XYZ file of C-alpha atoms in Angstrom:
693
model
C 66.032 99.562 123.035
C 68.127 97.890 125.553
C 69.806 94.760 124.213
C 68.533 91.351 125.059
C 70.455 89.592 128.300
C 69.567 85.828 129.001
C 71.207 85.768 132.321
C 69.865 87.080 135.733
C 68.987 90.816 135.270
C 70.102 91.216 139.145
C 72.376 89.103 141.076
C 72.949 90.043 144.681
C 75.393 87.580 146.427
C 76.164 87.759 150.292
C 75.826 91.540 150.268
C 76.522 93.431 153.231
C 75.985 97.151 153.975
C 76.802 99.153 156.892
C 76.635 102.737 157.804
C 79.736 104.586 159.909
C 78.750 107.108 162.546
C 81.518 108.658 164.616
C 80.726 106.248 167.151
C 80.400 102.864 165.280
C 79.610 100.782 162.481
C 76.078 99.978 162.044
C 75.425 96.829 160.148
C 72.247 97.651 157.948
C 72.216 94.351 155.737
C 74.096 91.243 156.267
C 74.643 88.191 154.025
C 71.795 89.179 151.595
C 71.436 87.310 148.465
C 68.582 87.361 145.777
C 68.472 86.683 142.131
C 65.871 88.468 139.694
C 65.353 86.784 136.394
C 64.354 88.672 132.963
C 60.622 89.479 133.263
C 60.433 88.418 136.905
C 58.773 90.601 139.717
C 60.736 89.974 143.225
C 59.003 91.236 146.283
C 60.934 92.318 149.368
C 59.102 92.245 152.590
C 59.825 93.137 156.248
C 59.201 95.700 158.843
C 60.408 99.318 158.804
C 64.211 99.044 159.551
C 64.606 95.689 158.332
C 66.853 96.945 155.472
C 64.681 96.548 152.413
C 65.202 100.321 151.225
C 69.022 100.037 151.975
C 69.029 97.006 149.562
C 67.384 99.103 146.807
C 69.751 101.968 147.458
C 72.773 99.623 147.432
C 71.593 98.301 143.744
C 71.292 102.256 142.822
C 74.685 102.563 144.433
C 73.306 105.436 146.359
C 74.203 104.959 150.068
C 75.239 108.445 150.825
C 78.276 109.666 152.614
C 78.221 107.223 155.559
C 76.898 104.098 153.786
C 79.242 101.415 152.339
C 79.074 97.870 150.883
C 81.333 96.081 153.278
C 80.914 92.566 151.578
C 79.339 90.743 148.554
C 78.500 91.771 145.318
C 75.566 93.307 143.226
C 75.658 92.261 139.466
C 73.610 93.863 137.189
C 73.313 91.668 133.674
C 76.403 90.014 134.790
C 78.478 93.348 135.537
C 79.435 94.226 139.167
C 77.812 97.497 140.007
C 80.264 97.948 143.169
C 83.353 98.065 140.457
C 82.111 100.764 138.066
C 83.035 104.213 137.703
C 80.492 107.193 138.263
C 80.437 107.573 134.459
C 79.328 104.123 133.859
C 76.898 104.369 136.800
C 75.394 107.475 135.253
C 74.605 105.508 131.949
C 72.853 102.882 133.654
C 70.809 104.940 136.380
C 67.493 105.944 135.067
C 68.184 104.305 131.838
C 68.680 100.597 132.543
C 67.655 100.807 136.373
C 64.814 103.018 137.438
C 63.528 103.556 140.755
C 60.035 104.723 141.787
C 59.946 106.057 145.396
C 56.882 106.393 148.102
C 56.363 110.180 147.968
C 55.650 110.915 144.306
C 56.482 114.863 144.586
C 60.125 114.028 145.577
C 60.649 112.733 142.023
C 58.957 115.602 140.279
C 60.237 119.272 139.440
C 57.386 121.601 140.737
C 58.343 124.287 138.468
C 58.405 122.257 135.146
C 55.549 120.848 133.020
C 55.073 117.099 133.205
C 55.627 116.918 129.462
C 58.988 118.435 129.667
C 60.035 116.253 132.414
C 58.967 113.143 130.645
C 60.777 114.327 127.302
C 63.880 114.858 128.987
C 64.611 111.199 129.792
C 64.832 109.891 126.061
C 66.494 113.199 124.925
C 69.200 112.913 127.498
C 69.743 109.398 127.224
C 68.968 108.388 123.785
C 69.492 111.708 122.008
C 66.159 111.369 120.350
C 64.316 114.732 118.746
C 61.946 116.683 120.807
C 59.083 115.490 118.385
C 59.835 111.733 118.925
C 60.254 112.413 122.710
C 56.873 114.118 122.934
C 55.284 110.965 121.132
C 56.893 108.633 123.186
C 55.743 110.860 126.563
C 52.222 110.560 125.140
C 52.223 106.960 124.767
C 53.566 106.416 128.159
C 51.018 108.683 129.846
C 48.155 106.769 127.836
C 49.879 103.289 129.245
C 49.670 104.520 132.679
C 45.802 105.144 132.127
C 45.691 108.921 132.591
C 42.692 110.589 131.308
C 43.305 113.477 128.612
C 47.074 112.642 127.981
C 47.713 116.049 126.047
C 46.301 117.972 128.855
C 48.269 116.185 131.353
C 51.748 116.833 129.606
C 50.805 120.469 129.779
C 50.082 120.612 133.423
C 52.294 121.205 136.502
C 52.675 118.532 139.083
C 50.595 120.358 141.817
C 47.616 120.342 139.443
C 47.331 116.534 139.631
C 46.009 114.322 142.665
C 48.270 112.030 144.411
C 47.171 109.036 142.169
C 48.002 110.748 139.122
C 51.381 112.114 140.479
C 52.331 108.501 141.210
C 51.238 107.542 137.524
C 53.314 110.186 136.124
C 56.276 108.858 138.121
C 55.775 105.492 137.041
C 55.571 106.781 133.323
C 58.842 108.793 134.346
C 60.656 105.677 135.137
C 59.194 103.688 131.961
C 60.323 106.558 129.447
C 63.874 104.978 129.282
C 62.316 101.523 128.861
C 64.653 100.012 131.919
C 65.410 96.227 132.355
C 64.895 96.634 136.203
C 62.320 98.705 138.031
C 62.692 99.178 141.788
C 59.503 100.175 143.567
C 59.868 101.527 147.058
C 56.646 101.389 148.714
C 55.017 103.210 145.937
C 51.246 103.010 147.053
C 51.549 103.553 150.666
C 50.302 107.094 150.574
C 47.456 106.252 148.211
C 43.973 105.270 148.934
C 42.886 101.607 148.460
C 41.040 102.016 145.172
C 43.646 104.184 143.650
C 46.252 101.725 144.966
C 44.560 98.984 142.956
C 44.595 100.852 139.665
C 48.455 101.594 140.204
C 49.104 97.920 140.906
C 47.185 96.867 137.962
C 49.117 99.257 135.675
C 52.507 98.043 137.254
C 51.509 94.394 136.580
C 50.416 95.123 132.785
C 53.591 97.108 132.030
C 55.699 94.466 133.666
C 54.026 91.949 130.839
C 54.118 94.770 128.003
C 57.780 95.924 128.264
C 59.437 92.722 129.841
C 60.621 94.807 132.788
C 62.266 92.966 135.776
C 60.764 94.429 139.031
C 61.974 94.602 142.711
C 58.862 95.630 144.699
C 59.596 96.819 148.220
C 56.642 96.543 150.435
C 55.326 95.884 154.029
C 51.967 94.802 152.595
C 51.927 90.990 151.890
C 48.664 91.211 150.173
C 50.143 93.578 147.777
C 53.279 91.401 147.067
C 50.830 88.376 146.227
C 49.038 90.592 143.446
C 52.200 91.970 141.852
C 55.066 89.576 142.150
C 56.183 85.945 141.253
C 58.577 85.664 144.124
C 59.222 87.178 147.478
C 61.966 87.471 149.942
C 61.154 87.960 153.383
C 63.526 90.409 155.620
C 64.077 90.633 159.083
C 66.749 92.893 160.985
C 68.903 93.286 158.136
C 68.921 89.478 156.825
C 66.789 87.515 154.421
C 65.067 84.849 156.445
C 63.085 83.273 153.775
C 62.753 83.293 150.038
C 60.893 81.507 147.321
C 57.977 81.475 144.735
C 54.753 83.273 146.259
C 52.948 79.986 146.375
C 55.778 78.175 148.446
C 56.129 81.136 150.938
C 52.545 81.781 151.333
C 51.351 78.088 151.708
C 54.302 76.272 152.922
C 56.289 78.826 155.026
C 59.168 77.528 156.556
C 60.730 80.361 158.895
C 59.327 81.292 162.293
C 59.162 85.029 161.396
C 57.221 84.457 158.251
C 54.610 82.490 160.117
C 54.243 85.102 162.953
C 53.911 87.845 160.417
C 50.734 85.870 158.785
C 49.356 85.127 162.297
C 49.366 89.003 162.932
C 47.392 90.173 159.982
C 43.708 89.995 159.737
C 42.758 87.545 156.919
C 39.343 86.633 155.988
C 37.966 84.200 158.785
C 39.754 85.974 161.765
C 37.505 87.073 164.483
C 38.600 89.469 167.203
C 36.530 87.210 169.914
C 36.637 83.726 168.941
C 40.133 83.807 166.596
C 42.023 86.799 167.758
C 45.220 88.062 165.876
C 48.511 86.878 167.578
C 51.018 89.689 168.035
C 54.655 88.936 167.816
C 56.121 89.401 171.240
C 58.901 91.685 172.148
C 60.423 94.231 169.923
C 62.496 94.540 166.856
C 66.370 94.873 167.719
C 68.295 97.942 167.064
C 71.193 97.346 164.412
C 73.720 97.676 167.329
C 72.004 95.337 169.676
C 71.142 92.256 167.502
C 71.352 89.084 169.498
C 73.961 86.289 169.040
C 72.803 83.594 166.551
C 69.443 84.147 164.876
C 68.368 87.617 165.046
C 64.597 86.378 165.603
C 65.749 84.269 168.485
C 64.479 86.483 171.364
C 60.853 86.890 169.963
C 60.649 82.842 168.285
C 58.333 80.478 169.904
C 60.877 77.703 168.662
C 63.856 79.178 170.232
C 66.393 76.788 171.601
C 69.200 78.012 173.788
C 72.904 76.777 172.979
C 71.824 76.021 169.446
C 69.882 78.915 167.941
C 72.347 81.454 169.453
C 75.287 79.630 168.918
C 76.661 81.086 165.757
C 75.852 82.529 162.330
C 73.128 80.793 160.649
C 73.216 80.568 156.803
C 70.158 80.188 154.536
C 69.260 76.408 153.494
C 67.592 75.069 150.640
C 63.995 73.297 151.092
C 64.003 70.209 148.811
C 61.577 69.858 146.091
C 60.569 73.662 145.978
C 61.584 76.300 143.561
C 64.598 78.224 144.690
C 62.750 77.952 148.324
C 65.124 78.692 151.349
C 65.170 79.444 155.043
C 67.493 80.773 157.807
C 66.517 78.440 160.361
C 68.171 75.752 162.006
C 64.969 73.960 162.977
C 62.873 74.272 160.161
C 62.757 70.406 159.396
C 61.821 69.820 162.842
C 59.050 72.111 163.341
C 55.336 70.973 162.968
C 54.423 73.838 160.571
C 50.923 72.125 160.184
C 50.068 72.233 164.078
C 46.960 74.496 164.990
C 47.731 77.928 166.419
C 47.632 77.784 170.056
C 44.402 80.001 170.418
C 44.975 83.139 172.521
C 42.665 83.813 175.435
C 39.183 83.696 173.788
C 36.935 86.652 174.849
C 33.316 87.054 175.328
C 31.976 89.923 173.138
C 30.786 92.679 175.374
C 27.041 93.442 175.368
C 26.320 96.308 173.208
C 24.438 98.826 175.506
C 22.280 101.992 175.094
C 22.805 104.656 172.404
C 25.560 107.177 173.522
C 25.762 109.125 170.505
C 23.188 110.059 168.099
C 23.998 111.940 164.737
C 21.293 113.299 162.812
C 21.393 114.898 159.254
C 24.482 116.588 160.182
C 26.008 118.869 157.487
C 29.551 120.546 157.302
C 30.074 123.186 154.584
C 33.307 125.211 154.144
C 33.162 128.513 152.489
C 36.494 129.027 150.614
C 37.684 131.890 148.052
C 37.161 130.320 144.470
C 40.901 131.270 143.933
C 43.742 130.314 146.306
C 45.630 133.475 145.651
C 42.995 136.088 145.961
C 40.649 135.931 148.891
C 38.282 138.546 147.597
C 35.792 137.736 144.947
C 33.688 134.886 144.387
C 33.235 132.132 147.231
C 32.745 128.399 146.815
C 31.218 126.007 149.188
C 32.906 122.580 150.082
C 30.467 120.251 151.156
C 32.626 118.274 153.429
C 29.640 116.284 155.350
C 26.363 115.960 153.602
C 23.324 114.878 155.630
C 25.094 112.270 157.855
C 22.914 110.225 160.084
C 23.769 107.452 162.625
C 23.862 106.172 166.102
C 26.609 104.420 168.365
C 26.077 102.468 171.296
C 28.105 101.569 174.291
C 30.667 99.004 173.868
C 30.116 99.061 170.045
C 32.773 99.651 167.266
C 31.520 101.425 164.637
C 33.856 101.719 161.665
C 33.948 104.754 159.386
C 35.173 103.724 155.910
C 36.159 105.562 152.877
C 38.795 107.166 150.714
C 40.562 110.378 151.498
C 38.478 113.314 150.919
C 35.233 111.484 151.635
C 34.682 113.477 155.065
C 35.577 110.946 157.776
C 37.989 113.292 159.497
C 35.565 116.261 159.057
C 32.998 114.064 160.891
C 35.493 113.371 163.644
C 36.580 117.241 164.131
C 32.889 118.275 164.250
C 32.505 115.363 167.220
C 35.544 116.545 168.989
C 34.404 120.257 168.827
C 37.355 121.210 166.731
C 34.764 122.376 164.042
C 31.184 123.214 164.404
C 28.338 121.858 162.306
C 26.694 123.962 159.597
C 23.294 122.183 160.282
C 21.978 119.170 161.961
C 22.218 117.645 165.482
C 25.035 115.655 167.389
C 23.524 114.445 170.676
C 25.779 113.139 173.550
C 24.358 112.228 176.725
C 21.096 114.066 175.632
C 22.903 117.098 175.241
C 23.420 118.661 171.674
C 27.185 119.423 171.138
C 27.149 120.109 167.266
C 27.287 123.962 167.927
C 29.503 124.018 170.928
C 33.496 124.493 170.022
C 35.858 122.689 172.003
C 36.811 125.823 174.088
C 33.254 126.352 175.149
C 32.501 122.540 176.090
C 32.575 121.611 179.826
C 35.241 119.371 181.211
C 32.915 116.175 181.339
C 32.079 116.426 177.648
C 35.602 117.000 176.521
C 37.066 113.934 178.687
C 33.989 111.762 177.457
C 34.761 112.096 173.703
C 38.426 111.798 173.016
C 40.558 110.849 169.905
C 43.409 108.705 168.925
C 45.348 110.110 165.976
C 46.834 108.514 162.889
C 50.493 109.499 163.356
C 51.873 108.969 166.984
C 54.806 111.092 166.370
C 52.748 114.302 165.758
C 50.768 114.014 168.736
C 53.106 113.983 171.616
C 55.215 117.247 172.911
C 58.878 116.163 172.238
C 60.068 118.171 175.158
C 57.703 116.518 177.933
C 58.394 113.110 179.530
C 55.705 110.567 178.787
C 54.409 110.387 182.353
C 54.246 114.405 182.382
C 51.912 114.198 179.254
C 49.568 111.801 180.768
C 49.400 113.855 184.064
C 48.590 116.959 181.990
C 45.738 115.462 180.528
C 44.506 114.343 184.021
C 44.707 117.823 185.356
C 42.742 119.191 182.472
C 39.969 116.504 183.095
C 40.153 117.397 186.895
C 40.812 113.969 187.900
C 42.624 113.208 191.046
C 42.514 115.493 194.075
C 46.457 116.133 194.149
C 49.762 115.298 192.197
C 50.200 112.040 194.094
C 46.797 110.823 192.976
C 47.183 111.872 189.346
C 50.786 110.272 189.372
C 49.423 106.737 190.660
C 46.576 107.162 187.919
C 49.139 107.639 185.319
C 51.067 104.639 186.384
C 48.012 102.679 186.093
C 47.161 104.067 182.445
C 50.463 102.794 181.406
C 49.650 99.389 182.931
C 46.282 99.598 180.963
C 48.229 100.142 177.636
C 50.876 97.511 178.662
C 53.905 99.924 178.969
C 56.558 99.444 181.707
C 55.887 101.967 184.419
C 59.837 102.922 184.030
C 58.580 104.506 180.468
C 56.903 107.452 182.585
C 60.434 108.992 182.674
C 61.360 108.640 178.912
C 61.146 111.203 176.169
C 58.840 110.289 173.182
C 62.228 110.236 171.077
C 63.085 107.100 173.064
C 59.928 105.286 172.124
C 59.101 103.331 169.019
C 56.099 104.165 166.842
C 53.989 101.483 168.611
C 54.938 102.664 171.923
C 54.140 106.096 171.099
C 50.836 105.032 169.892
C 50.269 103.358 173.293
C 50.804 106.642 175.040
C 48.261 108.384 172.695
C 45.717 105.715 173.666
C 46.721 106.135 177.558
C 46.033 109.791 177.211
C 42.636 109.243 175.479
C 41.454 107.126 178.025
C 42.728 109.349 181.031
C 39.524 110.869 181.637
C 37.334 107.734 181.291
C 36.236 108.659 177.850
C 32.855 107.158 176.752
C 33.412 107.401 172.962
C 37.052 107.279 171.436
C 37.338 108.372 167.786
C 40.268 106.558 166.664
C 41.437 108.072 163.266
C 43.544 105.606 161.301
C 45.217 104.641 164.530
C 47.465 101.677 163.155
C 48.014 102.683 159.556
C 51.496 104.139 160.292
C 52.653 101.056 162.084
C 54.247 98.141 160.944
C 52.034 94.713 160.561
C 53.250 93.168 163.699
C 52.708 96.236 165.898
C 49.316 96.825 164.246
C 48.069 93.462 165.822
C 49.058 94.384 169.484
C 47.640 97.981 169.201
C 44.424 96.892 167.697
C 44.159 94.131 170.403
C 45.076 96.582 173.068
C 41.959 99.031 171.922
C 39.764 96.039 171.931
C 40.826 94.981 175.468
C 40.316 98.528 176.922
C 37.252 98.724 175.116
C 35.915 95.533 176.808
C 36.745 96.730 180.346
C 35.649 100.287 179.943
C 32.693 99.655 177.903
C 33.892 102.555 175.627
C 32.312 103.239 172.077
C 34.852 103.022 169.473
C 34.162 105.221 166.372
C 37.198 103.468 164.074
C 38.216 105.549 161.180
C 40.109 103.635 158.503
C 40.377 102.660 154.902
C 41.954 99.193 155.708
C 39.006 96.957 155.232
C 40.879 93.858 156.412
C 41.022 95.523 159.933
C 37.574 96.929 159.815
C 36.236 93.408 158.940
C 38.216 92.021 161.926
C 37.307 94.365 164.850
C 34.235 96.488 163.960
C 30.623 95.526 164.929
C 28.942 98.029 162.393
C 30.386 99.635 159.110
C 29.426 103.033 157.787
C 30.710 103.615 154.178
C 31.198 107.167 153.162
C 31.886 108.795 149.813
C 32.130 112.535 148.864
C 30.523 113.458 152.320
C 27.625 110.889 152.080
C 26.901 107.965 154.053
C 26.282 105.576 151.260
C 25.924 102.440 153.046
C 25.518 101.528 156.781
C 24.955 97.961 158.337
C 26.629 95.184 160.457
C 29.713 94.023 159.356
C 28.395 90.870 157.913
C 25.735 92.740 156.154
C 28.319 95.017 154.506
C 30.753 92.394 153.523
C 28.221 90.351 151.803
C 25.920 91.357 148.825
C 23.929 93.271 147.881
C 26.424 96.119 148.188
C 26.473 99.701 147.344
C 28.438 99.817 143.955
C 31.235 101.915 145.892
C 31.303 99.393 148.535
C 31.857 96.568 146.066
C 34.459 98.691 144.494
C 36.277 99.165 147.832
C 36.123 95.340 148.692
C 37.680 94.296 145.392
C 40.287 96.931 145.741
C 41.580 95.588 149.259
C 44.854 93.428 148.700
C 44.549 89.985 150.660
C 47.601 87.905 151.594
C 45.737 84.679 151.188
C 46.238 82.441 148.172
C 42.868 80.667 148.611
C 41.012 83.924 148.146
C 39.314 84.541 144.803
C 38.426 88.285 144.398
C 35.989 89.907 141.699
C 38.175 92.408 139.893
C 36.646 95.895 139.677
C 38.885 98.692 138.988
C 37.483 102.044 139.366
C 37.836 104.556 136.565
C 38.685 108.214 137.065
C 39.409 110.050 140.497
C 37.312 111.330 143.109
C 35.454 114.290 142.131
C 36.375 117.434 144.181
C 34.090 118.323 146.861
C 34.261 121.916 145.694
C 32.485 120.785 142.302
C 30.595 117.380 143.053
C 28.478 115.739 140.433
C 24.827 116.174 140.028
C 22.639 113.508 141.524
C 24.341 110.384 143.035
C 27.572 111.353 144.270
C 29.293 108.119 142.925
C 27.514 108.075 139.246
C 30.790 109.164 137.467
C 32.511 106.185 138.644
C 29.740 103.485 138.892
C 29.824 100.500 136.697
C 26.097 99.603 137.593
C 24.731 103.007 136.332
C 23.657 101.586 132.767
C 20.838 99.177 134.993
C 19.216 102.355 136.252
C 16.820 103.740 133.626
C 15.966 107.626 132.343
C 19.266 109.228 133.745
C 17.897 109.109 137.290
C 21.522 108.698 138.821
C 22.820 112.105 137.059
C 19.575 113.888 138.058
C 18.494 113.029 141.617
C 20.387 111.871 144.945
C 19.085 108.494 145.818
C 17.090 108.137 149.113
C 18.281 105.806 151.799
C 16.827 102.409 151.082
C 16.352 99.904 153.789
C 17.417 96.348 152.823
C 17.349 94.353 155.851
C 17.187 95.117 159.736
C 19.793 97.905 160.363
C 21.019 97.546 156.548
C 20.698 100.689 154.440
C 22.188 101.652 151.222
C 21.898 105.143 149.209
C 21.292 103.834 145.665
C 18.918 104.172 142.798
C 19.467 100.418 141.975
C 16.048 98.205 141.911
C 15.853 95.839 144.375
C 15.969 92.590 141.768
C 19.202 94.066 140.461
C 20.690 94.458 143.896
C 19.744 90.738 144.646
C 21.643 89.685 141.691
C 25.294 90.921 143.171
C 27.835 88.150 143.455
C 30.125 88.152 146.613
C 33.400 90.145 145.783
C 35.510 87.964 148.156
C 35.208 84.273 148.077
C 37.451 81.776 149.798
C 38.195 78.696 147.566
C 37.379 75.399 149.120
C 40.111 73.332 150.412
């Protein structure tokens, strides 16, 4: 055990970290201070590039060849880490300070069994026997709630799902019983339900082991659920710090306020209360403005004052260690209502443009990945999907990874053909026509915006050329001049400067690249745009701008938007109807209001409970799903959700294990695939409640 220590576990004072290139010094973190007390969880929040991970690497003293601490100090249990020798640091790293990274496989050795990797930690750091190390490993794997711990210890990393791998990484960090645990975006790559379970584990273990935590995330809802205090960073500096309650309910920095206005909290509405995106762009490290870094994007900026010199953190009277880096926070009226953006009329939903009827998509795969001959297995990726989508409508398709959302998108696009059933577009069946055999009109009328804007643009072609290329394929414009004019109009449509036509993709930020992707999708006057997680790779503030852009184009062009997402906050904000998928089945479909209020399908209920909401006035029913999603190669009998359902006991006679439930009509347009009797469904309570003011 580590000896008890009463003072701050981590004390960072006026820390400055720079990276040195051949050309210049690039300051990554400036004048950063924060204190973590024993047993306290501190959240670090901010957009990508703000310096959160650099702070964590500074604490680990792992800044690589080019990184250097150029000012300030980092003290761990009162000892200055900057002044320690490599031998002293080696004793602390992994034992006293442990770190959990975003990508679990980066921390696991693929060629070594899980048990051996866990046992190494106490054997190396504490010299314990193999037998004792095995007992400790067994205990920790049980602590992180993995099923069948003995089997887990005997498995290789690749035999585990992403959520299980991340739990093993947490177990690995806990094996040495560290005093400080640093978590760098530990759940970004996981599904919401898995994320909820991992967060639950982290909180419980913090209590059980009394570990202090530094939790890095861009998700404010997650920080609210896991941390006691938080520190908001912007462009290398801490701009506000304090207890969760003080910062969420009494924010005192314009950037914190702008962040909250750009995330869809319950009650936001795309027509009457649109999100407010933060204007302008994040400054690059060598192009920071004088004075306040947030100045050029701030509503309260005052020339000659905010840009006159360095601004220090200033305490806020009466609060618990609440500070803000703003000269004007005492003068700003923080209670003033948001100046509403332009309110828009909701476009009238028109005729049905896409009809999907009993669609099935099965894949045949070899039972063994190594040997393609022998027994074949069938993966049922989509199982009897039926729905319609209308003109000007946003239909959200929601579910965890592996539920068949992207397979459905591929069938619609013609990248895959259906095994059975019908997909009708403009009275034409397209389910069996692969993309290379589709006519130009069909290809241009159903387009896709992908999740990762980095992968969809050609790195060696200018932005303008890529859009013109799409216009050529869609046979739009009689000549090059007409296509060039249309390309410039498309850049206007997605609110990018026309000068960007000459830029290469590498010169664009993530949000700008995604706008080019949207311009390309709308190049052929698409009737239907399939947006596959179009904002999940973007920062919160950019998400709001891209989401609003999609909405605006949809209103002008009367496009039908199929919005694939696992982020229910954004779904609630922008969709008209929601379709919930689980293991290839549609388990619930209805208007957004119907799906977000009881009665729910038991899976929808669990999904809603899992979504972190950045609002202290929201109370949530707490449901953690047991177990992982079954494999589509080996789905359970009966209802696909029965292995994880908490309501199964209310259905008599083993019906859930035996029969696939029928689609049950609850109200106009609201359907649920569930065996629960109507009177049981009627007893369901709302999962998300907003506490009365």
